[in-house]
Coordinates of N, CA and C in Angstrom, one line a residue:
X1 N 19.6 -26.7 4.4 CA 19.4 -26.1 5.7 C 20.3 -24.9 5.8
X2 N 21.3 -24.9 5.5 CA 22.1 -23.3 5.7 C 22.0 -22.4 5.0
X3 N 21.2 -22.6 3.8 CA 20.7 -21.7 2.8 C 19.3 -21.0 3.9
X4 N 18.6 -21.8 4.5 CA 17.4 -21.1 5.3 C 18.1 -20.5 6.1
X5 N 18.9 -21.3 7.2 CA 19.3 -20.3 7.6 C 20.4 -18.5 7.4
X6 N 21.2 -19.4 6.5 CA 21.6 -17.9 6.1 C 20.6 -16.8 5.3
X7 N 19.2 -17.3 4.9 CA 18.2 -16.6 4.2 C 17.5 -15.7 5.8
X8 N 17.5 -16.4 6.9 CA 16.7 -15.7 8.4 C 17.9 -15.1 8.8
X9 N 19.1 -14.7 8.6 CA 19.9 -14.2 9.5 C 19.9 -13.0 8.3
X10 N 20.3 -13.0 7.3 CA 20.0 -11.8 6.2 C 18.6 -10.9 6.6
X11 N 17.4 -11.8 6.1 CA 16.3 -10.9 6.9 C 15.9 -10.5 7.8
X12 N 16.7 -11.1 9.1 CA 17.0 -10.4 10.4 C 17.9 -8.8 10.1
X13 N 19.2 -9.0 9.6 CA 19.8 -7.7 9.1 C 19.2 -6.3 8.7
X14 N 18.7 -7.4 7.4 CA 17.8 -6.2 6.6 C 16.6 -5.5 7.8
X15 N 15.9 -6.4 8.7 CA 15.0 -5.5 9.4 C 15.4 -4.4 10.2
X16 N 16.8 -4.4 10.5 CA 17.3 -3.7 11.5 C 17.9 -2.5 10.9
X17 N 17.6 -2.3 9.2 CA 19.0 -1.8 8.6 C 18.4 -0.2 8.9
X18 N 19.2 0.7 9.7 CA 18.3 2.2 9.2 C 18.0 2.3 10.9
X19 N 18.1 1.0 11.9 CA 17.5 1.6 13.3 C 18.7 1.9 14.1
X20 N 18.0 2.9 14.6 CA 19.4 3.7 15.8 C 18.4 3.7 17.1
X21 N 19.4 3.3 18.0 CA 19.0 3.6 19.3 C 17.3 2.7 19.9
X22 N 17.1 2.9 20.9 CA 16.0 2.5 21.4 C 14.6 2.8 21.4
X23 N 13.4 2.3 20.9 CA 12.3 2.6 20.4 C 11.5 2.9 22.2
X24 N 10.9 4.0 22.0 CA 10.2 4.7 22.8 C 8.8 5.6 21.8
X25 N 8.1 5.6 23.2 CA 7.0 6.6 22.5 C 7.1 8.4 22.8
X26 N 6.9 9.0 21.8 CA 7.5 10.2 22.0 C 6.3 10.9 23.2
X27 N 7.2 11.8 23.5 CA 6.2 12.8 24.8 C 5.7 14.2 24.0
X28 N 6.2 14.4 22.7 CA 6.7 15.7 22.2 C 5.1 15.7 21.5
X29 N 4.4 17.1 21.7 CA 2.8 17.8 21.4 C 3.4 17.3 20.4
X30 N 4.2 17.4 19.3 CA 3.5 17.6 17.8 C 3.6 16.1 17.5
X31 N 3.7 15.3 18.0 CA 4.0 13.6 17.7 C 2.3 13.2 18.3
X32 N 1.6 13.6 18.8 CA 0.3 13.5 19.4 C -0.7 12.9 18.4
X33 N -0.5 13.6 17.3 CA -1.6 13.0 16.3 C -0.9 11.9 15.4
X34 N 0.0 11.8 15.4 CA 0.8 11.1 14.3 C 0.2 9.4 14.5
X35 N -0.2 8.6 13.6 CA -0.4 7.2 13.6 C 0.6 6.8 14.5
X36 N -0.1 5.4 15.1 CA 0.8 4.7 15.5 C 0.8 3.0 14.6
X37 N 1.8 2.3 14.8 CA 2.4 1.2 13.9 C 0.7 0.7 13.7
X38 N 0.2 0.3 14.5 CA -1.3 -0.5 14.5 C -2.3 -0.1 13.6
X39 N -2.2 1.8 13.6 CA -3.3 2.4 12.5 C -2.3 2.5 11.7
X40 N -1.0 2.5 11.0 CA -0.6 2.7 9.7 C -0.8 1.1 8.9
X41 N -0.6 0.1 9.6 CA -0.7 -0.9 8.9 C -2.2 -1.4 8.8
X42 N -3.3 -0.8 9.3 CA -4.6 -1.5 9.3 C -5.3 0.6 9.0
X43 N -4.9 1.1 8.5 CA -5.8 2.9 8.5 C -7.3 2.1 7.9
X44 N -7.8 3.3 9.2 CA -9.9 3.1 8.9 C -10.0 4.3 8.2
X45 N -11.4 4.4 7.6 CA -11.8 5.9 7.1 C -12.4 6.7 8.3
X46 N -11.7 7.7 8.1 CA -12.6 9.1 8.9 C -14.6 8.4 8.9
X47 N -14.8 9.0 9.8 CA -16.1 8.8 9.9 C -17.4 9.7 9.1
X48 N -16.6 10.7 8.9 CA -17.3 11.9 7.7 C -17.0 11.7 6.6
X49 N -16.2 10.3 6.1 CA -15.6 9.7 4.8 C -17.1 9.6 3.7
X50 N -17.2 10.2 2.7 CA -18.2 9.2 2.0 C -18.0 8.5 1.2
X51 N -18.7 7.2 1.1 CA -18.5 6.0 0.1 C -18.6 7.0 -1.3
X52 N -17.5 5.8 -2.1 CA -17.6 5.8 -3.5 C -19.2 5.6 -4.0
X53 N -19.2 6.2 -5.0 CA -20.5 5.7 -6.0 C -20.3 4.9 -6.7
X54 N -21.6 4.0 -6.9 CA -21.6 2.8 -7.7 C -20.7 2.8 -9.1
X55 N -20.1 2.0 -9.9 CA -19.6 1.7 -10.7 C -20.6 1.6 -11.8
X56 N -20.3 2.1 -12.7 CA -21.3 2.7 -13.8 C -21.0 0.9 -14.8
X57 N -22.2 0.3 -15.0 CA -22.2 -1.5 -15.7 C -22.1 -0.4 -17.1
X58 N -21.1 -0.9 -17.9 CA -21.6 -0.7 -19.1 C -22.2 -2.0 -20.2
X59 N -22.8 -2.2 -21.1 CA -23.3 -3.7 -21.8 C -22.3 -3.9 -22.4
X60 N -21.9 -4.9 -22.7 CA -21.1 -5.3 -23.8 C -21.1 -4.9 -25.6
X61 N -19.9 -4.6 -25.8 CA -20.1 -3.7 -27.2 C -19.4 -5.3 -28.3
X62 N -20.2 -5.0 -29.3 CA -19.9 -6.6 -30.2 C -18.9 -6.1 -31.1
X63 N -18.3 -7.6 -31.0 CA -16.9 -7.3 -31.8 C -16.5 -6.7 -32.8
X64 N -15.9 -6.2 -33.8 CA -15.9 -5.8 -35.0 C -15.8 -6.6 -35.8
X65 N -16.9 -6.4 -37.0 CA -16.9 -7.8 -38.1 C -16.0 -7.6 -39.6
X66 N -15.1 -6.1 -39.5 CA -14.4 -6.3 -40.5 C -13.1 -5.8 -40.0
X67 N -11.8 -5.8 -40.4 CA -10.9 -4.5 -40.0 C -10.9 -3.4 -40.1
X68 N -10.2 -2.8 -39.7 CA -9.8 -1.0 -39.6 C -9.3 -0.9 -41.4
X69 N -9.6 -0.2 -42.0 CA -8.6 0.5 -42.9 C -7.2 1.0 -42.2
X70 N -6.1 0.7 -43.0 CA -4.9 1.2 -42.6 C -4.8 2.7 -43.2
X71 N -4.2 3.9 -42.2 CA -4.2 5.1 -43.1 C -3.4 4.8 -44.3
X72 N -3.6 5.8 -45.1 CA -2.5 5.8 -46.1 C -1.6 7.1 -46.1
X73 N -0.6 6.7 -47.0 CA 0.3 8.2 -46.5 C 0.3 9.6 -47.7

């Protein structure tokens, strides 16, 4: 039991390591387009995005029935 808990009081730490001051949303024009937490952890595609192309099937190639020659020197 004190191993979990000293394992939730560490990853409590660690989440906090790097934050200063109090989280607000900025007012400032150039912060306007920037993601917010919701679209960086879930990003959609643009809607002018186009799909990938199909994956090209190749057939299966049969094994080799003798070895390689080794170079010589």
């Amino acid at each position: 039991m004190p191993k979990i808990l000293g394992a939730a009081l560490l990853a409590l730490l660690a989440a906090a390591c790097g934050q200063k001051g109090d989280l607000y949303y900025s007012k400032d024009p150039a912060a306007r387009n920037r993601a917010s937490l919701g679209q960086a952890l879930r990003p959609s595609m643009p809607a002018s995005a186009t799909p990938a192309p199909e994956a090209q099937v190749l057939p299966p190639v049969a094994p080799a029935t003798q070895p390689l020659p080794l170079p010589s020197n």
